[in-house]
Amino acid sequence: MEKHIYLIGFMGSGKSTISRKLKKLMQVKELDMDAEIVSENGMSINDMFARFGEDYFRDKETEMLRKIADSAPAVVSCGGGTVLRQENVDIMKKSGVIVLLTASPQTIYLRVRNSKDRPILNGHMNVEYIASLMEKRRAVYEAVCDIRVATDDKNPDQIAKEILALSGCQKK
Ligand code: S3P
């Protein structure tokens, strides 16, 4: 693999699951941005939002992305909000291919409803809120991606293979 594969999309669109699948298929390094940020800062994302605010977390995302962009090609599972900053998109465009995973608000709800570690959804865990936030972000997601894959009613293996076929990424 010659460049990074950045997986983007709404919370619960399957980025982490699919990046782990791609790691196995491609035998490449896999990085989960949220997990890297948590381990580097020794603090959960909930605590980061609560103690220092969303902008602080967003700065950490940009820092992490810079570091990742400069490292060996990997499959990168981005946070759902990473591409909301143009600066981040610029870094990603320069260093990899951007793959958008999509799913309906209903599917997303079923995947994330028991999650307590997504501050953006805390207190708003319902299909209507998910649908309205998704609608607000849709234009950005669609504009920045190179490839788009729908994940509803597909298994991780199918989705990962679809990504590889569309991206032309090959094992080294
Ligand atoms: C966020 C998505 C989360 C995490 C943070 C903010 C967002 O990542 O980065 O809670 O703004 O959509 P996942 O998409 O992996 O849940």
PDB file of C-alpha atoms and ligand atoms in Angstrom:
ATOM      1  CA  MET A   1       0.000   0.000   0.000  1.00  0.00           C
ATOM      2  CA  GLU A   2       1.500   3.310  -1.039  1.00  0.00           C
ATOM      3  CA  LYS A   3      -0.630   5.810   0.806  1.00  0.00           C
ATOM      4  CA  HIS A   4      -2.988   5.945   3.757  1.00  0.00           C
ATOM      5  CA  ILE A   5      -6.590   4.834   3.556  1.00  0.00           C
ATOM      6  CA  TYR A   6      -8.622   7.278   5.644  1.00  0.00           C
ATOM      7  CA  LEU A   7     -12.041   5.989   6.654  1.00  0.00           C
ATOM      8  CA  ILE A   8     -14.510   8.779   7.353  1.00  0.00           C
ATOM      9  CA  GLY A   9     -18.217   8.973   8.062  1.00  0.00           C
ATOM     10  CA  PHE A  10     -20.773   9.463  10.777  1.00  0.00           C
ATOM     11  CA  MET A  11     -20.396   7.858  14.212  1.00  0.00           C
ATOM     12  CA  GLY A  12     -21.397   4.205  13.878  1.00  0.00           C
ATOM     13  CA  SER A  13     -20.818   4.053  10.141  1.00  0.00           C
ATOM     14  CA  GLY A  14     -18.376   1.186  10.764  1.00  0.00           C
ATOM     15  CA  LYS A  15     -15.005   2.946  10.478  1.00  0.00           C
ATOM     16  CA  SER A  16     -13.285   1.048  13.311  1.00  0.00           C
ATOM     17  CA  THR A  17     -14.696  -2.354  12.360  1.00  0.00           C
ATOM     18  CA  ILE A  18     -13.786  -1.928   8.709  1.00  0.00           C
ATOM     19  CA  SER A  19     -10.315  -0.579   9.425  1.00  0.00           C
ATOM     20  CA  ARG A  20      -9.574  -3.690  11.494  1.00  0.00           C
ATOM     21  CA  LYS A  21     -10.856  -5.830   8.630  1.00  0.00           C
ATOM     22  CA  LEU A  22      -8.686  -3.981   6.103  1.00  0.00           C
ATOM     23  CA  LYS A  23      -5.696  -4.397   8.385  1.00  0.00           C
ATOM     24  CA  LYS A  24      -6.136  -8.177   8.226  1.00  0.00           C
ATOM     25  CA  LEU A  25      -6.756  -8.276   4.490  1.00  0.00           C
ATOM     26  CA  MET A  26      -3.885  -5.967   3.590  1.00  0.00           C
ATOM     27  CA  GLN A  27      -1.511  -6.794   6.440  1.00  0.00           C
ATOM     28  CA  VAL A  28      -0.877  -3.150   7.072  1.00  0.00           C
ATOM     29  CA  LYS A  29      -0.798  -1.012  10.178  1.00  0.00           C
ATOM     30  CA  GLU A  30      -4.160   0.172  11.481  1.00  0.00           C
ATOM     31  CA  LEU A  31      -4.708   3.336  13.502  1.00  0.00           C
ATOM     32  CA  ASP A  32      -7.849   4.442  15.278  1.00  0.00           C
ATOM     33  CA  MET A  33      -7.595   8.211  15.766  1.00  0.00           C
ATOM     34  CA  ASP A  34      -9.903   8.331  18.788  1.00  0.00           C
ATOM     35  CA  ALA A  35      -8.020   5.501  20.508  1.00  0.00           C
ATOM     36  CA  GLU A  36      -4.658   7.140  19.743  1.00  0.00           C
ATOM     37  CA  ILE A  37      -5.848  10.476  21.146  1.00  0.00           C
ATOM     38  CA  VAL A  38      -7.194   8.803  24.292  1.00  0.00           C
ATOM     39  CA  SER A  39      -3.977   6.911  24.915  1.00  0.00           C
ATOM     40  CA  GLU A  40      -1.720   9.868  24.174  1.00  0.00           C
ATOM     41  CA  ASN A  41      -3.657  12.199  26.472  1.00  0.00           C
ATOM     42  CA  GLY A  42      -4.477   9.655  29.159  1.00  0.00           C
ATOM     43  CA  MET A  43      -8.082  10.821  29.174  1.00  0.00           C
ATOM     44  CA  SER A  44     -11.386   9.634  27.709  1.00  0.00           C
ATOM     45  CA  ILE A  45     -13.048  11.637  24.945  1.00  0.00           C
ATOM     46  CA  ASN A  46     -15.979  12.331  27.272  1.00  0.00           C
ATOM     47  CA  ASP A  47     -13.603  13.805  29.871  1.00  0.00           C
ATOM     48  CA  MET A  48     -11.762  15.834  27.229  1.00  0.00           C
ATOM     49  CA  PHE A  49     -15.018  17.402  26.039  1.00  0.00           C
ATOM     50  CA  ALA A  50     -16.256  17.969  29.602  1.00  0.00           C
ATOM     51  CA  ARG A  51     -13.031  19.437  31.027  1.00  0.00           C
ATOM     52  CA  PHE A  52     -11.541  21.318  28.087  1.00  0.00           C
ATOM     53  CA  GLY A  53     -14.311  21.591  25.489  1.00  0.00           C
ATOM     54  CA  GLU A  54     -14.815  20.380  21.936  1.00  0.00           C
ATOM     55  CA  ASP A  55     -12.259  22.769  20.380  1.00  0.00           C
ATOM     56  CA  TYR A  56      -9.532  21.250  22.547  1.00  0.00           C
ATOM     57  CA  PHE A  57     -10.415  17.782  21.294  1.00  0.00           C
ATOM     58  CA  ARG A  58     -10.496  19.069  17.696  1.00  0.00           C
ATOM     59  CA  ASP A  59      -6.976  20.500  18.140  1.00  0.00           C
ATOM     60  CA  LYS A  60      -5.809  17.101  19.366  1.00  0.00           C
ATOM     61  CA  GLU A  61      -7.353  15.527  16.256  1.00  0.00           C
ATOM     62  CA  THR A  62      -5.391  17.845  13.978  1.00  0.00           C
ATOM     63  CA  GLU A  63      -2.154  17.156  15.883  1.00  0.00           C
ATOM     64  CA  MET A  64      -2.747  13.401  15.645  1.00  0.00           C
ATOM     65  CA  LEU A  65      -3.540  13.600  11.951  1.00  0.00           C
ATOM     66  CA  ARG A  66      -0.297  15.463  11.225  1.00  0.00           C
ATOM     67  CA  LYS A  67       1.638  12.750  13.014  1.00  0.00           C
ATOM     68  CA  ILE A  68      -0.186   9.968  11.168  1.00  0.00           C
ATOM     69  CA  ALA A  69       0.224  11.646   7.780  1.00  0.00           C
ATOM     70  CA  ASP A  70       3.994  11.650   8.288  1.00  0.00           C
ATOM     71  CA  SER A  71       4.155   7.977   9.231  1.00  0.00           C
ATOM     72  CA  ALA A  72       4.156   4.810   7.098  1.00  0.00           C
ATOM     73  CA  PRO A  73       0.970   4.084   5.100  1.00  0.00           C
ATOM     74  CA  ALA A  74      -1.809   2.737   7.316  1.00  0.00           C
ATOM     75  CA  VAL A  75      -5.527   2.238   7.416  1.00  0.00           C
ATOM     76  CA  VAL A  76      -6.807   5.098   9.551  1.00  0.00           C
ATOM     77  CA  SER A  77     -10.158   5.139  11.263  1.00  0.00           C
ATOM     78  CA  CYS A  78     -10.973   8.851  11.678  1.00  0.00           C
ATOM     79  CA  GLY A  79     -13.387  10.408  14.153  1.00  0.00           C
ATOM     80  CA  GLY A  80     -16.817  11.296  12.769  1.00  0.00           C
ATOM     81  CA  GLY A  81     -16.000  14.996  12.995  1.00  0.00           C
ATOM     82  CA  THR A  82     -12.420  14.961  11.699  1.00  0.00           C
ATOM     83  CA  VAL A  83     -13.259  16.236   8.210  1.00  0.00           C
ATOM     84  CA  LEU A  84     -15.242  19.185   9.553  1.00  0.00           C
ATOM     85  CA  ARG A  85     -11.955  21.123   9.647  1.00  0.00           C
ATOM     86  CA  GLN A  86     -10.642  22.033   6.217  1.00  0.00           C
ATOM     87  CA  GLU A  87      -7.085  21.921   7.573  1.00  0.00           C
ATOM     88  CA  ASN A  88      -7.597  18.231   8.379  1.00  0.00           C
ATOM     89  CA  VAL A  89      -9.030  17.529   4.933  1.00  0.00           C
ATOM     90  CA  ASP A  90      -5.968  19.153   3.345  1.00  0.00           C
ATOM     91  CA  ILE A  91      -3.650  16.891   5.356  1.00  0.00           C
ATOM     92  CA  MET A  92      -5.669  13.813   4.389  1.00  0.00           C
ATOM     93  CA  LYS A  93      -5.891  14.711   0.696  1.00  0.00           C
ATOM     94  CA  LYS A  94      -2.135  15.086   0.508  1.00  0.00           C
ATOM     95  CA  SER A  95      -1.358  11.794   2.202  1.00  0.00           C
ATOM     96  CA  GLY A  96      -4.046   9.310   1.247  1.00  0.00           C
ATOM     97  CA  VAL A  97      -7.332   8.233  -0.208  1.00  0.00           C
ATOM     98  CA  ILE A  98     -10.497   9.248   1.649  1.00  0.00           C
ATOM     99  CA  VAL A  99     -13.217   6.611   1.900  1.00  0.00           C
ATOM    100  CA  LEU A 100     -16.685   7.597   3.098  1.00  0.00           C
ATOM    101  CA  LEU A 101     -18.770   4.941   4.839  1.00  0.00           C
ATOM    102  CA  THR A 102     -22.486   5.664   4.927  1.00  0.00           C
ATOM    103  CA  ALA A 103     -25.478   4.158   6.712  1.00  0.00           C
ATOM    104  CA  SER A 104     -29.064   5.229   7.310  1.00  0.00           C
ATOM    105  CA  PRO A 105     -29.934   7.034  10.570  1.00  0.00           C
ATOM    106  CA  GLN A 106     -31.841   3.908  11.674  1.00  0.00           C
ATOM    107  CA  THR A 107     -28.818   1.665  11.101  1.00  0.00           C
ATOM    108  CA  ILE A 108     -26.557   4.156  12.906  1.00  0.00           C
ATOM    109  CA  TYR A 109     -28.945   4.311  15.847  1.00  0.00           C
ATOM    110  CA  LEU A 110     -28.986   0.523  16.192  1.00  0.00           C
ATOM    111  CA  ARG A 111     -25.180   0.449  16.166  1.00  0.00           C
ATOM    112  CA  VAL A 112     -24.540   3.269  18.659  1.00  0.00           C
ATOM    113  CA  ARG A 113     -27.573   3.229  20.971  1.00  0.00           C
ATOM    114  CA  ASN A 114     -25.737   1.598  23.899  1.00  0.00           C
ATOM    115  CA  SER A 115     -22.603   3.723  23.558  1.00  0.00           C
ATOM    116  CA  LYS A 116     -21.832   6.117  26.404  1.00  0.00           C
ATOM    117  CA  ASP A 117     -18.531   7.398  25.070  1.00  0.00           C
ATOM    118  CA  ARG A 118     -19.705   9.704  22.298  1.00  0.00           C
ATOM    119  CA  PRO A 119     -20.221  13.144  23.862  1.00  0.00           C
ATOM    120  CA  ILE A 120     -21.865  14.484  20.687  1.00  0.00           C
ATOM    121  CA  LEU A 121     -24.725  11.999  21.149  1.00  0.00           C
ATOM    122  CA  ASN A 122     -24.957  11.982  24.939  1.00  0.00           C
ATOM    123  CA  GLY A 123     -28.489  13.059  25.807  1.00  0.00           C
ATOM    124  CA  HIS A 124     -29.564  12.898  22.138  1.00  0.00           C
ATOM    125  CA  MET A 125     -29.600   9.181  21.544  1.00  0.00           C
ATOM    126  CA  ASN A 126     -32.453   8.951  19.059  1.00  0.00           C
ATOM    127  CA  VAL A 127     -32.990   8.517  15.305  1.00  0.00           C
ATOM    128  CA  GLU A 128     -34.304  12.069  14.793  1.00  0.00           C
ATOM    129  CA  TYR A 129     -31.216  13.726  16.262  1.00  0.00           C
ATOM    130  CA  ILE A 130     -28.902  11.396  14.358  1.00  0.00           C
ATOM    131  CA  ALA A 131     -30.773  12.133  11.115  1.00  0.00           C
ATOM    132  CA  SER A 132     -30.583  15.897  11.607  1.00  0.00           C
ATOM    133  CA  LEU A 133     -26.861  15.936  12.497  1.00  0.00           C
ATOM    134  CA  MET A 134     -26.134  13.598   9.598  1.00  0.00           C
ATOM    135  CA  GLU A 135     -27.986  15.954   7.266  1.00  0.00           C
ATOM    136  CA  LYS A 136     -25.866  18.883   8.501  1.00  0.00           C
ATOM    137  CA  ARG A 137     -22.660  16.973   7.820  1.00  0.00           C
ATOM    138  CA  ARG A 138     -23.664  15.226   4.615  1.00  0.00           C
ATOM    139  CA  ALA A 139     -22.420  17.880   2.176  1.00  0.00           C
ATOM    140  CA  VAL A 140     -18.955  17.933   3.759  1.00  0.00           C
ATOM    141  CA  TYR A 141     -18.633  14.152   3.879  1.00  0.00           C
ATOM    142  CA  GLU A 142     -19.680  13.854   0.247  1.00  0.00           C
ATOM    143  CA  ALA A 143     -17.490  16.699  -0.991  1.00  0.00           C
ATOM    144  CA  VAL A 144     -14.263  15.510   0.592  1.00  0.00           C
ATOM    145  CA  CYS A 145     -14.396  11.778  -0.117  1.00  0.00           C
ATOM    146  CA  ASP A 146     -12.709  10.043  -3.052  1.00  0.00           C
ATOM    147  CA  ILE A 147     -14.774   6.880  -2.680  1.00  0.00           C
ATOM    148  CA  ARG A 148     -18.129   6.203  -1.082  1.00  0.00           C
ATOM    149  CA  VAL A 149     -19.423   2.859   0.204  1.00  0.00           C
ATOM    150  CA  ALA A 150     -22.856   2.185   1.712  1.00  0.00           C
ATOM    151  CA  THR A 151     -22.697  -0.193   4.667  1.00  0.00           C
ATOM    152  CA  ASP A 152     -26.357  -0.982   5.369  1.00  0.00           C
ATOM    153  CA  ASP A 153     -27.097  -4.713   5.188  1.00  0.00           C
ATOM    154  CA  LYS A 154     -23.535  -5.671   4.263  1.00  0.00           C
ATOM    155  CA  ASN A 155     -21.006  -7.593   6.330  1.00  0.00           C
ATOM    156  CA  PRO A 156     -17.517  -6.208   7.116  1.00  0.00           C
ATOM    157  CA  ASP A 157     -15.845  -8.565   4.666  1.00  0.00           C
ATOM    158  CA  GLN A 158     -18.020  -7.374   1.774  1.00  0.00           C
ATOM    159  CA  ILE A 159     -17.476  -3.732   2.677  1.00  0.00           C
ATOM    160  CA  ALA A 160     -13.692  -4.080   2.992  1.00  0.00           C
ATOM    161  CA  LYS A 161     -13.426  -5.863  -0.354  1.00  0.00           C
ATOM    162  CA  GLU A 162     -15.592  -3.213  -2.000  1.00  0.00           C
ATOM    163  CA  ILE A 163     -13.241  -0.517  -0.684  1.00  0.00           C
ATOM    164  CA  LEU A 164     -10.171  -2.309  -1.998  1.00  0.00           C
ATOM    165  CA  ALA A 165     -11.725  -2.807  -5.424  1.00  0.00           C
ATOM    166  CA  LEU A 166     -12.785   0.837  -5.694  1.00  0.00           C
ATOM    167  CA  SER A 167      -9.575   2.332  -4.326  1.00  0.00           C
ATOM    168  CA  GLY A 168      -7.253   0.153  -6.355  1.00  0.00           C
ATOM    169  CA  CYS A 169      -5.154  -0.306  -3.193  1.00  0.00           C
ATOM    170  CA  GLN A 170      -3.082  -3.455  -3.283  1.00  0.00           C
ATOM    171  CA  LYS A 171      -1.041  -5.394  -0.838  1.00  0.00           C
ATOM    172  CA  LYS A 172       2.666  -4.673  -1.197  1.00  0.00           C
TER     173      LYS A 172
HETATM  174  C1  S3P B   1     -17.252  12.562  16.896  1.00  0.00           C
HETATM  175  C2  S3P B   1     -17.095  11.221  16.629  1.00  0.00           C
HETATM  176  C3  S3P B   1     -16.351  10.303  17.507  1.00  0.00           C
HETATM  177  C4  S3P B   1     -15.284  11.047  18.320  1.00  0.00           C
HETATM  178  C5  S3P B   1     -15.895  12.213  19.022  1.00  0.00           C
HETATM  179  C6  S3P B   1     -16.599  13.202  18.092  1.00  0.00           C
HETATM  180  C7  S3P B   1     -18.050  13.399  15.978  1.00  0.00           C
HETATM  181  O1  S3P B   1     -15.727   9.285  16.721  1.00  0.00           O
HETATM  182  O2  S3P B   1     -14.230  11.466  17.494  1.00  0.00           O
HETATM  183  O3  S3P B   1     -16.792  11.706  19.981  1.00  0.00           O
HETATM  184  O4  S3P B   1     -18.021  14.638  16.088  1.00  0.00           O
HETATM  185  O5  S3P B   1     -18.741  12.821  15.092  1.00  0.00           O
HETATM  186  P1  S3P B   1     -16.525   8.041  16.051  1.00  0.00           P
HETATM  187  O6  S3P B   1     -17.053   8.527  14.741  1.00  0.00           O
HETATM  188  O7  S3P B   1     -15.462   7.015  15.899  1.00  0.00           O
HETATM  189  O8  S3P B   1     -17.592   7.641  17.005  1.00  0.00           O
END
